[in-house]
PDB file of N, CA and C in Angstrom:
ATOM      1  N   ILE M   1       1.078 -12.328  -1.711  1.00 63.00           N
ATOM      2  CA  ILE M   1       1.209 -12.747  -0.318  1.00 63.00           C
ATOM      3  C   ILE M   1       0.381 -14.002  -0.086  1.00 63.00           C
ATOM      4  N   SER M   2       0.764 -14.732   0.920  1.00 75.00           N
ATOM      5  CA  SER M   2       0.058 -15.980   1.201  1.00 75.00           C
ATOM      6  C   SER M   2      -1.291 -15.707   1.859  1.00 75.00           C
ATOM      7  N   ASP M   3      -2.160 -16.709   1.830  1.00 82.00           N
ATOM      8  CA  ASP M   3      -3.458 -16.591   2.486  1.00 82.00           C
ATOM      9  C   ASP M   3      -3.287 -16.330   3.974  1.00 82.00           C
ATOM     10  N   GLU M   4      -2.281 -16.962   4.575  1.00 85.00           N
ATOM     11  CA  GLU M   4      -2.025 -16.763   6.007  1.00 85.00           C
ATOM     12  C   GLU M   4      -1.643 -15.312   6.297  1.00 85.00           C
ATOM     13  N   MET M   5      -0.785 -14.740   5.464  1.00 83.00           N
ATOM     14  CA  MET M   5      -0.390 -13.338   5.645  1.00 83.00           C
ATOM     15  C   MET M   5      -1.574 -12.413   5.403  1.00 83.00           C
ATOM     16  N   ALA M   6      -2.389 -12.729   4.403  1.00 82.00           N
ATOM     17  CA  ALA M   6      -3.532 -11.879   4.060  1.00 82.00           C
ATOM     18  C   ALA M   6      -4.509 -11.755   5.206  1.00 82.00           C
ATOM     19  N   GLN M   7      -4.558 -12.744   6.079  1.00 84.00           N
ATOM     20  CA  GLN M   7      -5.448 -12.685   7.237  1.00 84.00           C
ATOM     21  C   GLN M   7      -5.066 -11.558   8.192  1.00 84.00           C
ATOM     22  N   HIS M   8      -3.830 -11.079   8.105  1.00 86.00           N
ATOM     23  CA  HIS M   8      -3.361 -10.017   8.994  1.00 86.00           C
ATOM     24  C   HIS M   8      -3.594  -8.615   8.436  1.00 86.00           C
ATOM     25  N   LEU M   9      -4.133  -8.528   7.224  1.00 91.00           N
ATOM     26  CA  LEU M   9      -4.463  -7.228   6.652  1.00 91.00           C
ATOM     27  C   LEU M   9      -5.701  -6.671   7.340  1.00 91.00           C
ATOM     28  N   THR M  10      -5.733  -5.373   7.535  1.00 90.00           N
ATOM     29  CA  THR M  10      -6.905  -4.710   8.089  1.00 90.00           C
ATOM     30  C   THR M  10      -7.803  -4.344   6.913  1.00 90.00           C
ATOM     31  N   ARG M  11      -9.080  -4.713   7.014  1.00 91.00           N
ATOM     32  CA  ARG M  11     -10.005  -4.504   5.898  1.00 91.00           C
ATOM     33  C   ARG M  11     -11.323  -3.898   6.351  1.00 91.00           C
ATOM     34  N   SER M  12     -11.986  -3.272   5.408  1.00 88.00           N
ATOM     35  CA  SER M  12     -13.391  -2.866   5.522  1.00 88.00           C
ATOM     36  C   SER M  12     -14.075  -3.462   4.309  1.00 88.00           C
ATOM     37  N   GLY M  13     -14.807  -4.538   4.528  1.00 86.00           N
ATOM     38  CA  GLY M  13     -15.399  -5.228   3.387  1.00 86.00           C
ATOM     39  C   GLY M  13     -14.298  -5.805   2.524  1.00 86.00           C
ATOM     40  N   ASP M  14     -14.306  -5.443   1.249  1.00 85.00           N
ATOM     41  CA  ASP M  14     -13.265  -5.951   0.348  1.00 85.00           C
ATOM     42  C   ASP M  14     -12.120  -4.952   0.155  1.00 85.00           C
ATOM     43  N   LYS M  15     -12.119  -3.866   0.894  1.00 90.00           N
ATOM     44  CA  LYS M  15     -11.078  -2.843   0.769  1.00 90.00           C
ATOM     45  C   LYS M  15     -10.020  -3.011   1.861  1.00 90.00           C
ATOM     46  N   ILE M  16      -8.760  -2.867   1.479  1.00 92.00           N
ATOM     47  CA  ILE M  16      -7.635  -2.992   2.399  1.00 92.00           C
ATOM     48  C   ILE M  16      -7.310  -1.620   2.969  1.00 92.00           C
ATOM     49  N   HIS M  17      -7.139  -1.541   4.285  1.00 94.00           N
ATOM     50  CA  HIS M  17      -6.731  -0.278   4.910  1.00 94.00           C
ATOM     51  C   HIS M  17      -5.248  -0.033   4.656  1.00 94.00           C
ATOM     52  N   VAL M  18      -4.939   1.188   4.258  1.00 94.00           N
ATOM     53  CA  VAL M  18      -3.553   1.621   4.066  1.00 94.00           C
ATOM     54  C   VAL M  18      -3.381   2.982   4.725  1.00 94.00           C
ATOM     55  N   ASP M  19      -2.117   3.339   4.991  1.00 93.00           N
ATOM     56  CA  ASP M  19      -1.862   4.674   5.528  1.00 93.00           C
ATOM     57  C   ASP M  19      -1.748   5.667   4.366  1.00 93.00           C
ATOM     58  N   ASP M  20      -1.326   6.881   4.653  1.00 91.00           N
ATOM     59  CA  ASP M  20      -1.225   7.915   3.622  1.00 91.00           C
ATOM     60  C   ASP M  20      -0.188   7.597   2.548  1.00 91.00           C
ATOM     61  N   HIS M  21       0.679   6.616   2.821  1.00 91.00           N
ATOM     62  CA  HIS M  21       1.726   6.231   1.872  1.00 91.00           C
ATOM     63  C   HIS M  21       1.452   4.857   1.271  1.00 91.00           C
ATOM     64  N   PHE M  22       0.222   4.375   1.417  1.00 91.00           N
ATOM     65  CA  PHE M  22      -0.254   3.117   0.851  1.00 91.00           C
ATOM     66  C   PHE M  22       0.400   1.887   1.481  1.00 91.00           C
ATOM     67  N   ARG M  23       0.897   2.036   2.712  1.00 93.00           N
ATOM     68  CA  ARG M  23       1.427   0.900   3.466  1.00 93.00           C
ATOM     69  C   ARG M  23       0.264   0.154   4.104  1.00 93.00           C
ATOM     70  N   THR M  24       0.301  -1.181   4.038  1.00 94.00           N
ATOM     71  CA  THR M  24      -0.702  -1.993   4.718  1.00 94.00           C
ATOM     72  C   THR M  24      -0.221  -2.264   6.142  1.00 94.00           C
ATOM     73  N   ALA M  25      -0.983  -3.048   6.882  1.00 93.00           N
ATOM     74  CA  ALA M  25      -0.587  -3.439   8.237  1.00 93.00           C
ATOM     75  C   ALA M  25       0.587  -4.414   8.227  1.00 93.00           C
ATOM     76  N   LEU M  26       0.909  -4.976   7.068  1.00 92.00           N
ATOM     77  CA  LEU M  26       2.034  -5.897   6.953  1.00 92.00           C
ATOM     78  C   LEU M  26       3.281  -5.134   6.525  1.00 92.00           C
ATOM     79  N   PRO M  27       4.350  -5.194   7.287  1.00 90.00           N
ATOM     80  CA  PRO M  27       5.581  -4.475   6.929  1.00 90.00           C
ATOM     81  C   PRO M  27       6.071  -4.857   5.523  1.00 90.00           C
ATOM     82  N   GLY M  28       6.363  -3.840   4.726  1.00 90.00           N
ATOM     83  CA  GLY M  28       6.874  -4.057   3.383  1.00 90.00           C
ATOM     84  C   GLY M  28       5.825  -4.379   2.333  1.00 90.00           C
ATOM     85  N   ILE M  29       4.544  -4.362   2.712  1.00 92.00           N
ATOM     86  CA  ILE M  29       3.466  -4.645   1.765  1.00 92.00           C
ATOM     87  C   ILE M  29       2.641  -3.381   1.565  1.00 92.00           C
ATOM     88  N   TYR M  30       2.504  -2.980   0.304  1.00 92.00           N
ATOM     89  CA  TYR M  30       1.774  -1.778  -0.074  1.00 92.00           C
ATOM     90  C   TYR M  30       0.591  -2.181  -0.942  1.00 92.00           C
ATOM     91  N   ALA M  31      -0.448  -1.361  -0.977  1.00 91.00           N
ATOM     92  CA  ALA M  31      -1.616  -1.647  -1.811  1.00 91.00           C
ATOM     93  C   ALA M  31      -2.180  -0.338  -2.345  1.00 91.00           C
ATOM     94  N   GLY M  32      -2.840  -0.414  -3.487  1.00 89.00           N
ATOM     95  CA  GLY M  32      -3.449   0.775  -4.074  1.00 89.00           C
ATOM     96  C   GLY M  32      -4.519   0.379  -5.071  1.00 89.00           C
ATOM     97  N   GLY M  33      -5.045   1.367  -5.753  1.00 86.00           N
ATOM     98  CA  GLY M  33      -6.053   1.131  -6.773  1.00 86.00           C
ATOM     99  C   GLY M  33      -7.392   0.728  -6.196  1.00 86.00           C
ATOM    100  N   ASP M  34      -8.093  -0.130  -6.920  1.00 84.00           N
ATOM    101  CA  ASP M  34      -9.452  -0.479  -6.515  1.00 84.00           C
ATOM    102  C   ASP M  34      -9.512  -1.378  -5.293  1.00 84.00           C
ATOM    103  N   CYS M  35      -8.372  -1.910  -4.822  1.00 87.00           N
ATOM    104  CA  CYS M  35      -8.428  -2.728  -3.601  1.00 87.00           C
ATOM    105  C   CYS M  35      -8.352  -1.864  -2.339  1.00 87.00           C
ATOM    106  N   VAL M  36      -8.104  -0.553  -2.496  1.00 87.00           N
ATOM    107  CA  VAL M  36      -8.077   0.323  -1.317  1.00 87.00           C
ATOM    108  C   VAL M  36      -9.081   1.464  -1.383  1.00 87.00           C
ATOM    109  N   ALA M  37      -9.490   1.840  -2.581  1.00 77.00           N
ATOM    110  CA  ALA M  37     -10.325   3.031  -2.729  1.00 77.00           C
ATOM    111  C   ALA M  37     -11.755   2.676  -3.120  1.00 77.00           C
ATOM    112  N   PRO M  38     -12.708   3.338  -2.482  1.00 71.00           N
ATOM    113  CA  PRO M  38     -14.099   3.121  -2.891  1.00 71.00           C
ATOM    114  C   PRO M  38     -14.373   3.814  -4.214  1.00 71.00           C
ATOM    115  N   GLY M  39     -15.452   3.452  -4.824  1.00 68.00           N
ATOM    116  CA  GLY M  39     -15.855   4.135  -6.050  1.00 68.00           C
ATOM    117  C   GLY M  39     -15.506   3.346  -7.284  1.00 68.00           C
ATOM    118  N   GLN M  40     -15.372   4.052  -8.372  1.00 66.00           N
ATOM    119  CA  GLN M  40     -15.152   3.427  -9.660  1.00 66.00           C
ATOM    120  C   GLN M  40     -13.756   2.822  -9.757  1.00 66.00           C
ATOM    121  N   ASP M  41     -13.640   1.813 -10.588  1.00 67.00           N
ATOM    122  CA  ASP M  41     -12.365   1.172 -10.881  1.00 67.00           C
ATOM    123  C   ASP M  41     -11.694   1.990 -11.978  1.00 67.00           C
ATOM    124  N   LEU M  42     -10.879   2.947 -11.586  1.00 78.00           N
ATOM    125  CA  LEU M  42     -10.257   3.842 -12.549  1.00 78.00           C
ATOM    126  C   LEU M  42      -8.763   3.547 -12.687  1.00 78.00           C
ATOM    127  N   THR M  43      -8.346   3.293 -13.906  1.00 84.00           N
ATOM    128  CA  THR M  43      -6.931   3.027 -14.167  1.00 84.00           C
ATOM    129  C   THR M  43      -6.077   4.214 -13.744  1.00 84.00           C
ATOM    130  N   VAL M  44      -6.538   5.419 -13.997  1.00 84.00           N
ATOM    131  CA  VAL M  44      -5.779   6.614 -13.638  1.00 84.00           C
ATOM    132  C   VAL M  44      -5.530   6.659 -12.136  1.00 84.00           C
ATOM    133  N   GLN M  45      -6.540   6.330 -11.349  1.00 84.00           N
ATOM    134  CA  GLN M  45      -6.388   6.324  -9.892  1.00 84.00           C
ATOM    135  C   GLN M  45      -5.387   5.253  -9.469  1.00 84.00           C
ATOM    136  N   ALA M  46      -5.460   4.085 -10.062  1.00 86.00           N
ATOM    137  CA  ALA M  46      -4.543   2.998  -9.717  1.00 86.00           C
ATOM    138  C   ALA M  46      -3.105   3.362 -10.069  1.00 86.00           C
ATOM    139  N   VAL M  47      -2.901   4.008 -11.202  1.00 88.00           N
ATOM    140  CA  VAL M  47      -1.559   4.436 -11.605  1.00 88.00           C
ATOM    141  C   VAL M  47      -1.010   5.460 -10.610  1.00 88.00           C
ATOM    142  N   GLN M  48      -1.822   6.402 -10.195  1.00 88.00           N
ATOM    143  CA  GLN M  48      -1.398   7.407  -9.217  1.00 88.00           C
ATOM    144  C   GLN M  48      -1.051   6.747  -7.886  1.00 88.00           C
ATOM    145  N   HIS M  49      -1.874   5.792  -7.442  1.00 88.00           N
ATOM    146  CA  HIS M  49      -1.576   5.078  -6.202  1.00 88.00           C
ATOM    147  C   HIS M  49      -0.241   4.339  -6.319  1.00 88.00           C
ATOM    148  N   GLY M  50       0.004   3.728  -7.465  1.00 91.00           N
ATOM    149  CA  GLY M  50       1.272   3.033  -7.688  1.00 91.00           C
ATOM    150  C   GLY M  50       2.451   3.980  -7.622  1.00 91.00           C
ATOM    151  N   LYS M  51       2.292   5.152  -8.217  1.00 93.00           N
ATOM    152  CA  LYS M  51       3.357   6.166  -8.185  1.00 93.00           C
ATOM    153  C   LYS M  51       3.631   6.620  -6.756  1.00 93.00           C
ATOM    154  N   LEU M  52       2.577   6.890  -5.999  1.00 92.00           N
ATOM    155  CA  LEU M  52       2.750   7.343  -4.621  1.00 92.00           C
ATOM    156  C   LEU M  52       3.327   6.238  -3.737  1.00 92.00           C
ATOM    157  N   ALA M  53       2.908   5.007  -3.962  1.00 93.00           N
ATOM    158  CA  ALA M  53       3.461   3.881  -3.206  1.00 93.00           C
ATOM    159  C   ALA M  53       4.932   3.684  -3.539  1.00 93.00           C
ATOM    160  N   ALA M  54       5.298   3.820  -4.812  1.00 95.00           N
ATOM    161  CA  ALA M  54       6.701   3.689  -5.215  1.00 95.00           C
ATOM    162  C   ALA M  54       7.561   4.751  -4.541  1.00 95.00           C
ATOM    163  N   MET M  55       7.050   5.967  -4.445  1.00 94.00           N
ATOM    164  CA  MET M  55       7.793   7.031  -3.761  1.00 94.00           C
ATOM    165  C   MET M  55       7.950   6.697  -2.278  1.00 94.00           C
ATOM    166  N   ALA M  56       6.904   6.150  -1.657  1.00 94.00           N
ATOM    167  CA  ALA M  56       6.977   5.767  -0.247  1.00 94.00           C
ATOM    168  C   ALA M  56       7.975   4.628  -0.046  1.00 94.00           C
ATOM    169  N   ILE M  57       7.973   3.652  -0.943  1.00 94.00           N
ATOM    170  CA  ILE M  57       8.925   2.547  -0.858  1.00 94.00           C
ATOM    171  C   ILE M  57      10.346   3.081  -0.956  1.00 94.00           C
ATOM    172  N   HIS M  58      10.589   3.955  -1.913  1.00 95.00           N
ATOM    173  CA  HIS M  58      11.914   4.570  -2.063  1.00 95.00           C
ATOM    174  C   HIS M  58      12.333   5.293  -0.788  1.00 95.00           C
ATOM    175  N   ASN M  59      11.429   6.093  -0.240  1.00 94.00           N
ATOM    176  CA  ASN M  59      11.744   6.842   0.985  1.00 94.00           C
ATOM    177  C   ASN M  59      11.990   5.908   2.168  1.00 94.00           C
ATOM    178  N   ASP M  60      11.214   4.834   2.269  1.00 92.00           N
ATOM    179  CA  ASP M  60      11.409   3.872   3.359  1.00 92.00           C
ATOM    180  C   ASP M  60      12.778   3.201   3.253  1.00 92.00           C
ATOM    181  N   ILE M  61      13.153   2.788   2.040  1.00 94.00           N
ATOM    182  CA  ILE M  61      14.463   2.167   1.836  1.00 94.00           C
ATOM    183  C   ILE M  61      15.574   3.164   2.098  1.00 94.00           C
ATOM    184  N   GLN M  62      15.417   4.376   1.596  1.00 94.00           N
ATOM    185  CA  GLN M  62      16.433   5.422   1.790  1.00 94.00           C
ATOM    186  C   GLN M  62      16.653   5.705   3.278  1.00 94.00           C
ATOM    187  N   SER M  63      15.586   5.775   4.054  1.00 91.00           N
ATOM    188  CA  SER M  63      15.734   6.074   5.476  1.00 91.00           C
ATOM    189  C   SER M  63      16.444   4.931   6.201  1.00 91.00           C
ATOM    190  N   LYS M  64      16.241   3.687   5.763  1.00 88.00           N
ATOM    191  CA  LYS M  64      16.948   2.555   6.370  1.00 88.00           C
ATOM    192  C   LYS M  64      18.431   2.578   6.004  1.00 88.00           C
ATOM    193  N   VAL M  65      18.748   2.968   4.774  1.00 90.00           N
ATOM    194  CA  VAL M  65      20.150   3.061   4.342  1.00 90.00           C
ATOM    195  C   VAL M  65      20.860   4.161   5.135  1.00 90.00           C
ATOM    196  N   GLU M  66      20.199   5.291   5.286  1.00 89.00           N
ATOM    197  CA  GLU M  66      20.797   6.410   6.016  1.00 89.00           C
ATOM    198  C   GLU M  66      20.975   6.100   7.492  1.00 89.00           C
ATOM    199  N   ALA M  67      20.098   5.268   8.064  1.00 88.00           N
ATOM    200  CA  ALA M  67      20.196   4.917   9.472  1.00 88.00           C
ATOM    201  C   ALA M  67      21.303   3.894   9.730  1.00 88.00           C
ATOM    202  N   ALA M  68      21.722   3.196   8.680  1.00 80.00           N
ATOM    203  CA  ALA M  68      22.747   2.136   8.852  1.00 80.00           C
ATOM    204  C   ALA M  68      24.137   2.710   8.945  1.00 80.00           C
TER     205      ALA M  68
END
């Protein structure tokens, strides 16, 4: 994302706020791993966040298709 768009992200320090499905404040932008979670930089945690975000993206797209 551009620097201009990044200014619209909600943050606490260097961490980006996301909802339970890893959605950021920017529509269509998801984040996970060490940029959202405090603590250690764990690959396993980042992979899990990616999996959960992918499921949320799929569900978001599916709900838009069904609504059309």
